[in-house]
Short mmCIF file of C-alpha atoms and ligand atoms in Angstrom, two decimals:
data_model
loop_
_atom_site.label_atom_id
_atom_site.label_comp_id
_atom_site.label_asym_id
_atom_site.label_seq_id
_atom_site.Cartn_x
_atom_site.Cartn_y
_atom_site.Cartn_z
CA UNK A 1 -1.29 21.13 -1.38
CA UNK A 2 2.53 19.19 -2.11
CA UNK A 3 3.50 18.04 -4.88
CA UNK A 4 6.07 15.05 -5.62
CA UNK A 5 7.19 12.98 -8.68
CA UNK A 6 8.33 9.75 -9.19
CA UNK A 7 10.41 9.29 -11.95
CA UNK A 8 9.44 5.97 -13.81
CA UNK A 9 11.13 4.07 -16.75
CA UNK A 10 8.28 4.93 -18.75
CA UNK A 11 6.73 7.49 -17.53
CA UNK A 12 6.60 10.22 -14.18
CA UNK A 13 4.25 10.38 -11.42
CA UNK A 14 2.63 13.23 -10.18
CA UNK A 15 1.65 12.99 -6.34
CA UNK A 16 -0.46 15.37 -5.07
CA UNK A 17 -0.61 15.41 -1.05
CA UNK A 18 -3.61 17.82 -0.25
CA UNK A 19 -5.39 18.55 -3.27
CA UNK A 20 -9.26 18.30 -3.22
CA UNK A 21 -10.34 14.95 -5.17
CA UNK A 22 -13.22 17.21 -6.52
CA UNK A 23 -10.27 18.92 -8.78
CA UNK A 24 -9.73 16.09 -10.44
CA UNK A 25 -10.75 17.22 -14.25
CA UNK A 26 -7.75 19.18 -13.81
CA UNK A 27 -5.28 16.28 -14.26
CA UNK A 28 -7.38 14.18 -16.72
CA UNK A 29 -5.72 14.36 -19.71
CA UNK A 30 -7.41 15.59 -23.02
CA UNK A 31 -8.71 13.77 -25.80
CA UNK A 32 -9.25 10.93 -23.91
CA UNK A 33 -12.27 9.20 -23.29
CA UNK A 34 -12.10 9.15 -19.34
CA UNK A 35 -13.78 5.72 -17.72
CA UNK A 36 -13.95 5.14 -13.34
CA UNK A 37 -13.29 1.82 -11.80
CA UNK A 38 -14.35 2.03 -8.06
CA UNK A 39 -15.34 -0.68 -5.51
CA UNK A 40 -19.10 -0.58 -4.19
CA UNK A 41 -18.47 1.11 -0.65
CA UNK A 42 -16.57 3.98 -2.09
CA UNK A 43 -19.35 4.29 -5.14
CA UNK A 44 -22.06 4.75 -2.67
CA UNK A 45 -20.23 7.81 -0.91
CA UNK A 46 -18.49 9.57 -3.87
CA UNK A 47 -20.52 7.73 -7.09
CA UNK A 48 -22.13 11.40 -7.47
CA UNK A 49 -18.79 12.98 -8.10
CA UNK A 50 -18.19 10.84 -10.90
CA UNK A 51 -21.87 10.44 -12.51
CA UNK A 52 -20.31 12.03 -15.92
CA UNK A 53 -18.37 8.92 -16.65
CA UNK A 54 -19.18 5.27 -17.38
CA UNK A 55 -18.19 3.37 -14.16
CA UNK A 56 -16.67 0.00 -13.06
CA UNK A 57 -18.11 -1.12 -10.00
CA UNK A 58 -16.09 -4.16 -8.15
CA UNK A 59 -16.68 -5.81 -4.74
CA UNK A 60 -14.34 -5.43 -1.92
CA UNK A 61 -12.03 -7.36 -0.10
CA UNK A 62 -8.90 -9.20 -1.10
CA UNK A 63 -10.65 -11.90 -2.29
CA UNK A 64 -11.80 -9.94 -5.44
CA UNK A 65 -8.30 -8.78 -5.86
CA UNK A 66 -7.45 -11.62 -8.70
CA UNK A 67 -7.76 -12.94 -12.32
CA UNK A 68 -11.67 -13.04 -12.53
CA UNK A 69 -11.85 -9.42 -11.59
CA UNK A 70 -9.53 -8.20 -14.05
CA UNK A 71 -11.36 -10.46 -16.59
CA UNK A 72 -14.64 -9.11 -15.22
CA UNK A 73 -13.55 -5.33 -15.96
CA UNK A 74 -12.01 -6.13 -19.32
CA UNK A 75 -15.34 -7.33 -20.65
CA UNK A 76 -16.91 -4.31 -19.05
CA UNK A 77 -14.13 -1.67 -20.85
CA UNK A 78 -15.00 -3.32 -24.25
CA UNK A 79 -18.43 -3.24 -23.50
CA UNK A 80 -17.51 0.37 -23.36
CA UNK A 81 -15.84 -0.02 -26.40
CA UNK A 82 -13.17 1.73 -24.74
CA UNK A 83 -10.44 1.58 -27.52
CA UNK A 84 -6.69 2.49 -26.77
CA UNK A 85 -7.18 6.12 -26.40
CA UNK A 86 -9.14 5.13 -23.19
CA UNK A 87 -8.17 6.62 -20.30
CA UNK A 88 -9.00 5.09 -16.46
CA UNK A 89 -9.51 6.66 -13.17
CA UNK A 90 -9.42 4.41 -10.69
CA UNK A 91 -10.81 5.36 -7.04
CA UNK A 92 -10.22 3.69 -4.83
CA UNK A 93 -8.28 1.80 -1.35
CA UNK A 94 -5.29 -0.13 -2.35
CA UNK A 95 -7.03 -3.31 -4.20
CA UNK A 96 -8.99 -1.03 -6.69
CA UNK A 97 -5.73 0.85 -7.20
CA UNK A 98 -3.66 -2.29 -7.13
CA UNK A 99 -6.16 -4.16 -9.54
CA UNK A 100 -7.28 -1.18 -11.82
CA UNK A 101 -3.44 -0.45 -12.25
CA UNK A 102 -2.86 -3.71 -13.78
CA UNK A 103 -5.82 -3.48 -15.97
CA UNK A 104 -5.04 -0.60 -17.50
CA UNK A 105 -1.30 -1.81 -18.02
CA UNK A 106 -2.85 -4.59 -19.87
CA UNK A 107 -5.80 -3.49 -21.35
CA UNK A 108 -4.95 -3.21 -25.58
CA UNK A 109 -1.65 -3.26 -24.55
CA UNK A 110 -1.44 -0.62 -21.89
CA UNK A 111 -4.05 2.37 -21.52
CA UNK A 112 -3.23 5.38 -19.15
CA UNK A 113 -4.59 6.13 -15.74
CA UNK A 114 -5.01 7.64 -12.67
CA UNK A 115 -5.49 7.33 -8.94
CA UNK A 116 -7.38 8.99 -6.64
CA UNK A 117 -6.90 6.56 -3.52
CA UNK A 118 -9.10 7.22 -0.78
CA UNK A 119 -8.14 5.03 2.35
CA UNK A 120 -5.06 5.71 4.47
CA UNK A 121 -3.11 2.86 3.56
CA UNK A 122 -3.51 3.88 -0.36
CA UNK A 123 -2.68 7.37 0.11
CA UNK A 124 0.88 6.81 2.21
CA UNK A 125 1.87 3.34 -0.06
CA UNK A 126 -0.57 1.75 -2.08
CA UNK A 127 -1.41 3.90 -4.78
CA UNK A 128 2.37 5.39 -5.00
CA UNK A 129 5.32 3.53 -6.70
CA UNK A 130 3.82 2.01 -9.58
CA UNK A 131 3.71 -1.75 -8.21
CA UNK A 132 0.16 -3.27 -9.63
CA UNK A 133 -0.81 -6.81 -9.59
CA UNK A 134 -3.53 -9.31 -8.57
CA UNK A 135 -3.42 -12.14 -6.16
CA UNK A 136 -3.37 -15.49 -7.59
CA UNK A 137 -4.65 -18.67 -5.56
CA UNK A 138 -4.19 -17.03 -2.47
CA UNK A 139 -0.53 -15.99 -2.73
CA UNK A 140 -0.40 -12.15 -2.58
CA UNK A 141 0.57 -10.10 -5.92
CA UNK A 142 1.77 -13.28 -8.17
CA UNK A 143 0.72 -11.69 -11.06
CA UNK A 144 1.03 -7.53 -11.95
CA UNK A 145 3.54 -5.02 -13.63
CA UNK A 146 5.61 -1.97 -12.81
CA UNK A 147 3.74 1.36 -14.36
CA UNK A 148 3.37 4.80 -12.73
CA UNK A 149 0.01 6.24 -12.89
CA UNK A 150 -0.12 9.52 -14.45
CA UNK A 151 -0.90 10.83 -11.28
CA UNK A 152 -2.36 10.14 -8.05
CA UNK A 153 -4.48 12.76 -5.58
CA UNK A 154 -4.43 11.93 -1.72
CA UNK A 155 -6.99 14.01 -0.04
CA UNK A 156 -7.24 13.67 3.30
CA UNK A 157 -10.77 14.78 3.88
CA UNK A 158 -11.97 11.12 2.03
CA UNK A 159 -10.22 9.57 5.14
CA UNK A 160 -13.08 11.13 7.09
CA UNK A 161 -15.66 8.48 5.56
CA UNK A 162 -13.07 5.31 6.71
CA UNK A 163 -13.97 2.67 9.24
CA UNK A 164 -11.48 2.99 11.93
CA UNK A 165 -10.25 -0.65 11.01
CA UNK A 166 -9.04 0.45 7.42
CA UNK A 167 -7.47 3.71 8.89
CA UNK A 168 -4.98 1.78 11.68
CA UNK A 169 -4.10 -0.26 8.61
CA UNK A 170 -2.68 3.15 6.49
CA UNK A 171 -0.97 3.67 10.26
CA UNK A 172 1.16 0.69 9.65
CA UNK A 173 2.40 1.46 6.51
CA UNK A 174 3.00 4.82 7.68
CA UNK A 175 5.26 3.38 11.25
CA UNK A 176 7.12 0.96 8.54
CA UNK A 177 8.03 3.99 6.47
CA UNK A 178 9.48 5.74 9.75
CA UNK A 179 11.29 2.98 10.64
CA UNK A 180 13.14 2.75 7.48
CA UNK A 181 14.19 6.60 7.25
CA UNK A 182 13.05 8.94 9.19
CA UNK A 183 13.80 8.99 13.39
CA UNK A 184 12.18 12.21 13.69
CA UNK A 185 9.11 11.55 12.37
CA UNK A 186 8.87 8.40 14.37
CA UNK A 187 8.88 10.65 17.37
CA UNK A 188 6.95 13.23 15.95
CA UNK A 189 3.93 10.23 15.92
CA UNK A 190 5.07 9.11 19.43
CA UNK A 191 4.03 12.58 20.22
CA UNK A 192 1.02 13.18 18.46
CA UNK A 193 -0.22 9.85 17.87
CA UNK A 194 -3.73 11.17 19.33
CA UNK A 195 -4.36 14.10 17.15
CA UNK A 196 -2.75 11.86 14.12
CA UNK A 197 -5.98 9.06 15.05
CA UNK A 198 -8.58 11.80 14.94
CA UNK A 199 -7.36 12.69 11.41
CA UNK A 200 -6.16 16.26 12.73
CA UNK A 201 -5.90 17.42 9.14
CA UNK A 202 -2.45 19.01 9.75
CA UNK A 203 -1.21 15.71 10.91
CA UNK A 204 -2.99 13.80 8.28
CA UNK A 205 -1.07 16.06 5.69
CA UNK A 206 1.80 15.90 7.17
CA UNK A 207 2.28 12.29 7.84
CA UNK A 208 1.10 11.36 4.43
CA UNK A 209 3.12 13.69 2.43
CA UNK A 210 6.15 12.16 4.55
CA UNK A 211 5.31 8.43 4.04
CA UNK A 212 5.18 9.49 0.16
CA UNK A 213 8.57 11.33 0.61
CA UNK A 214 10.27 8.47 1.85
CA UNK A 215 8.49 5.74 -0.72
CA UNK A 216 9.52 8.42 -3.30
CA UNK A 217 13.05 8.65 -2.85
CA UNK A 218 13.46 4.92 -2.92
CA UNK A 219 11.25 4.77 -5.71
CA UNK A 220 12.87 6.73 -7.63
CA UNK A 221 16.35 4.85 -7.09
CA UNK A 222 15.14 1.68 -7.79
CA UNK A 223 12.01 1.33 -9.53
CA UNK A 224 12.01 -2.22 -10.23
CA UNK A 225 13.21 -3.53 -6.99
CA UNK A 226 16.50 -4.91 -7.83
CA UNK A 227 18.04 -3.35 -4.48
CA UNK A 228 17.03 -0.58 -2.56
CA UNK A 229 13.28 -0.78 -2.71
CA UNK A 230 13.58 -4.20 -1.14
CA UNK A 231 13.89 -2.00 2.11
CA UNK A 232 10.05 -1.19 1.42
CA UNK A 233 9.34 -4.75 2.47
CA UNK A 234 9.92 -3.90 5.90
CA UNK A 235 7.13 -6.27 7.49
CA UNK A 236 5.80 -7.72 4.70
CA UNK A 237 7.63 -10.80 4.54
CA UNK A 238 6.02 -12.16 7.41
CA UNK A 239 3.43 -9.88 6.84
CA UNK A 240 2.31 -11.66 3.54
CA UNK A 241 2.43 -14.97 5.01
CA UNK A 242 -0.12 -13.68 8.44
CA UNK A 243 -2.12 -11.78 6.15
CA UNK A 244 -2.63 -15.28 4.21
CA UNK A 245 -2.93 -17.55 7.06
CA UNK A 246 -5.21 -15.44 9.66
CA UNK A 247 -7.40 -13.75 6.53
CA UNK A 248 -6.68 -10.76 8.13
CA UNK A 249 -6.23 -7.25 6.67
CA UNK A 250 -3.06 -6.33 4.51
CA UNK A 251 -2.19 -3.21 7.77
CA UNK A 252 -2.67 -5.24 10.66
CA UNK A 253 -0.83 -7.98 9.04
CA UNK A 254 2.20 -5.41 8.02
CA UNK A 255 2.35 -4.29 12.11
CA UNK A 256 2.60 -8.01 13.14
CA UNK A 257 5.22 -8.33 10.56
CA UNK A 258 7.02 -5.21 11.78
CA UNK A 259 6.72 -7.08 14.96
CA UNK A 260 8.55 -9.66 14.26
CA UNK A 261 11.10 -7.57 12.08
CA UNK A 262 11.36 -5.96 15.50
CA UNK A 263 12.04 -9.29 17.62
CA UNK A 264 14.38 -10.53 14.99
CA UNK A 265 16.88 -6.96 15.02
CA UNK A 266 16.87 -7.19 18.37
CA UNK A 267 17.73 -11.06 18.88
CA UNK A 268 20.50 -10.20 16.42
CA UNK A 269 21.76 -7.03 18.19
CA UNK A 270 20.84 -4.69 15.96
CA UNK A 271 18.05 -3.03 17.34
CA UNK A 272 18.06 -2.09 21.25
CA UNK A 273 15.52 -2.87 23.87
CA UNK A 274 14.44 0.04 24.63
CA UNK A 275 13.87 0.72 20.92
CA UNK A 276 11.81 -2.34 20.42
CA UNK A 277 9.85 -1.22 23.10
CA UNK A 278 8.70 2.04 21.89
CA UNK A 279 7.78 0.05 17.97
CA UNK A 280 5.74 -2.13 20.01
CA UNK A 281 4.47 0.38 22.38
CA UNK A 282 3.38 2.95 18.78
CA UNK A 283 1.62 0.07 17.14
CA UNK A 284 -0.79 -0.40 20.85
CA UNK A 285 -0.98 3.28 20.53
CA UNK A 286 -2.26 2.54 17.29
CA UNK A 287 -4.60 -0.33 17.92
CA UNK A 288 -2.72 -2.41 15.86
CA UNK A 289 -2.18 -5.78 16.68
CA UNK A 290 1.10 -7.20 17.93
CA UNK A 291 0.50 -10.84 19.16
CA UNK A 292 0.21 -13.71 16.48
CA UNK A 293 -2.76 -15.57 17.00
CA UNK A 294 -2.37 -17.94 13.91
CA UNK A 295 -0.85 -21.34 13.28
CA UNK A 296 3.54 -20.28 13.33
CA UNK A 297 4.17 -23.67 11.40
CA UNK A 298 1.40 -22.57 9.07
CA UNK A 299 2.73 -19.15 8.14
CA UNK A 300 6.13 -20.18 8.16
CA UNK A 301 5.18 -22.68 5.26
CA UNK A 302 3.27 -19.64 3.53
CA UNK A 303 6.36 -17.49 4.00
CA UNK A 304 8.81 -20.11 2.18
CA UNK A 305 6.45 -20.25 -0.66
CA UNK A 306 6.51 -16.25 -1.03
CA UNK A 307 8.74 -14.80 -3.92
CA UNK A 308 10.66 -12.89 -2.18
CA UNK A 309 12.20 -15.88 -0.84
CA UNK A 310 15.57 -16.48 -3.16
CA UNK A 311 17.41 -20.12 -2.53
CA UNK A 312 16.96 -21.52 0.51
CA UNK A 313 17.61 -18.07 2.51
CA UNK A 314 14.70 -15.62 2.54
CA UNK A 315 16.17 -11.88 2.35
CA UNK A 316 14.88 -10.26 5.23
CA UNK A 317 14.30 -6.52 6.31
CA UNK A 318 15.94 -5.71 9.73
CA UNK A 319 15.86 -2.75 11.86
CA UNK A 320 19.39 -1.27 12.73
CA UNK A 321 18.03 1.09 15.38
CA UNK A 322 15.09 3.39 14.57
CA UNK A 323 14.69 5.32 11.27
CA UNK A 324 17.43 2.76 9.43
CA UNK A 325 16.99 -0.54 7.66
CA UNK A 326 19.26 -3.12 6.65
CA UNK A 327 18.48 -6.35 4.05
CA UNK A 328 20.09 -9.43 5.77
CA UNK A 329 19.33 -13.41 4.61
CA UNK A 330 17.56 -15.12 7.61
CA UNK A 331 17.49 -19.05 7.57
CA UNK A 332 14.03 -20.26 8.68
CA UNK A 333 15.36 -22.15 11.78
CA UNK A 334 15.57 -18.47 12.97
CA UNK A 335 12.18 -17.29 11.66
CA UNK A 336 10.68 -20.06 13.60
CA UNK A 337 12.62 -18.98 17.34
CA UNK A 338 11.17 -15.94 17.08
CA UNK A 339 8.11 -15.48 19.65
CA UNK A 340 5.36 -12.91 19.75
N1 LIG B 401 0.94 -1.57 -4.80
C1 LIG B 401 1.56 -1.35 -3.66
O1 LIG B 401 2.69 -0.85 -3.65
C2 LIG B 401 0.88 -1.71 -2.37
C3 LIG B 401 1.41 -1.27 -1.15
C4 LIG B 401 0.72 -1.56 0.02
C5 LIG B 401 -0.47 -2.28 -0.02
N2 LIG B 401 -0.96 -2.69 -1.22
C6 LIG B 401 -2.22 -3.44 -1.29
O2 LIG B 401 -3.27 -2.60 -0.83
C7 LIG B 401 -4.35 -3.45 -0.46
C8 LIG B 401 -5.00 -2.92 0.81
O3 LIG B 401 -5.46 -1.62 0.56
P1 LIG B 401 -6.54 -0.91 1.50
O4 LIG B 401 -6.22 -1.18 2.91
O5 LIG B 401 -6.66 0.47 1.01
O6 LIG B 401 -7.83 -1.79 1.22
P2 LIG B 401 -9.19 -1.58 0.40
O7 LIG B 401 -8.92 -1.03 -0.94
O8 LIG B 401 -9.90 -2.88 0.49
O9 LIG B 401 -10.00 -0.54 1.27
C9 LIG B 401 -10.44 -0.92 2.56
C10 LIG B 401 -11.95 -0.72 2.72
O10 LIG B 401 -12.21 0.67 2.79
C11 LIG B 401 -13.28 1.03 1.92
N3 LIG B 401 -13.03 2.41 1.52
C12 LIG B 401 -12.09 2.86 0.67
N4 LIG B 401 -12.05 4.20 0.68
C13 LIG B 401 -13.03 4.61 1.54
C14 LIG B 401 -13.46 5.88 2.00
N5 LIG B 401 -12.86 7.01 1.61
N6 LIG B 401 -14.48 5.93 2.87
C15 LIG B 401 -15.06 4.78 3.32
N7 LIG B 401 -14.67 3.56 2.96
C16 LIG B 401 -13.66 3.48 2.08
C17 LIG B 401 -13.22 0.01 0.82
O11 LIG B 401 -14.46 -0.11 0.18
C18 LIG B 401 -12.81 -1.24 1.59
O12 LIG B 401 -13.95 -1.84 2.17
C19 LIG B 401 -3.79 -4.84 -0.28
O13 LIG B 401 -4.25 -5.67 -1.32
C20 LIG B 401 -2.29 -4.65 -0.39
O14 LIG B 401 -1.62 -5.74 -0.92
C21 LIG B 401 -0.31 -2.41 -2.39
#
């Protein structure tokens, strides 16, 4: 097992990369009364584990990431009569983390909690960095808060239990956060890309603890996204706006949008060909998709109505080669040239 912290304004982060989610009594803090939030799918594998403590069962999808759900598990913690000493352990993918994160921020005023994320995508980015929100009227995270969970366990053997469709979508976070610091590891997943899709657990390890590294550092520079952490938007931009338009999952949307962070460094010079070639050629490798089959004019007008869009420029994450990012204000007359 690795361990990392995030340092947070109000409180640190404890990420543990290899510990067994049965351990988790260890990090529960005492004196608390403990409560789970968990979606159905992932109560119907692991429910057992947590049969001690009242649980909060929520759909899936993004579509129950918003308002109604949080409203839905308030009236269930006071049911509970879960008072301010309450303590929440969310487990989960990246919408029970990102919705029971904001719940607990909110709930009397802020209650603390924990994750134990259990999909790919959670374990490298969702569940780390303290970003939790809910969707509102379609438009991705317009409402949450900044708070680091007390801590968060990433075991890979809950990855075992995925649909291969959620895992290539943890793959995409985990090429973004190669492309934004670290060459070598890009490589390293050129190179073992197979034994990396079979969930080789030294890989899995490896590659998570890694993605967590990187998010980490940054995290820990710029909490609050005032500079650096923009560079953890790599593909989401775009990616946002697909994800909206297609209804298609938050990871495949995040490799098209890496796609077209791709296209863009390279019309401007900053990425080579040959360098495209091998993003584009990982993400096949990955079964991620790479074409965009939705309406352009439609996501464009999704994209401008996204809040990371500042004035009438939208600040943009470009690739200047592999393993290095740079923030640069794109004009949408270039956004739209771009072809995939
Ligand atoms: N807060 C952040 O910094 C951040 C970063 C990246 C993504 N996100 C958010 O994460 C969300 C996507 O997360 P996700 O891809 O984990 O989706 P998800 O939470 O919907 O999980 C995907 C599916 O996998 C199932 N599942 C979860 N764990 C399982 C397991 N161990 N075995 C079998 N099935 C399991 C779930 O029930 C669900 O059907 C998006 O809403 C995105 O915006 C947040």
């Amino acid at each position: 097992m690795q361990k990392l912290i995030i340092h947070g304004a109000a409180n640190d982060s404890l990420i543990l990369v290899g510990e067994s989610f049965e351990n988790f009594r260890k990090y529960l803090p005492a004196n608390k009364k403990v409560f789970v939030l968990t979606d159905d799918k992932v109560h119907s594998i692991y429910g057992n584990t947590f049969k001690d403590f009242q649980t909060i069962v929520i759909g899936q999808t993004e579509q129950v990431k918003n308002i109604e759900t949080v409203d839905y598990i308030i009236d269930q913690l006071i049911e509970f009569k879960a008072d301010r000493s309450a303590f929440l352990l969310v487990v989960g993918g990246g919408i029970v983390c990102d919705i029971g994160g904001f719940v607990a921020s909110v709930y009397q005023r802020g209650i603390r909690f924990g994750f134990i994320s259990t999909t790919l995508l959670a374990q490298v980015d969702a569940s780390v960095g303290g970003k939790n929100g809910v969707n509102h009227r379609g438009f991705k995270n317009m409402v949450g808060v900044f708070n680091q969970p007390d801590f968060v366990i990433c075991d890979p053997i809950m990855l075992k239990t995925l649909d291969s469709e959620d895992l290539k979508c943890g793959f995409a976070e985990i090429v973004k956060h190669t492309l934004i610091a670290d060459a070598q590891m890009f490589e390293w997943l050129e190179q073992n890309v197979n034994e990396a899709v079979k969930l080789d657990p030294d890989a899995i390890e490896k590659l998570v603890y890694n993605s967590v590294y990187i998010k980490a550092a940054i995290v820990n520079k710029d909490e609050k996204e005032t500079g650096e952490r923009r560079k953890l938007n790599l593909g989401h931009t775009y990616g946002h706006a697909v994800e909206k338009v297609m209804q298609i999952s938050h990871g495949k949307a995040v490799g098209l949008g890496l796609m077209v962070a791709a296209k863009l460094s390279m019309n401007r010079g900053l990425l080579n060909k040959s360098s495209f070639e091998r993003v584009l050629n990982l993400l096949q490798k990955l079964n991620l998709p790479v074409e965009i089959k939705g309406n352009k004019q439609e996501i464009l007008d999704a994209l401008t109505m996204d809040k990371k869009r500042e004035g009438n420029s939208i600040h943009f994450i470009l690739m200047k080669g592999i393993g290095e990012v740079v923030i640069e204000t794109i004009s949408i007359e270039e956004l739209q040239q771009v072809s995939l």
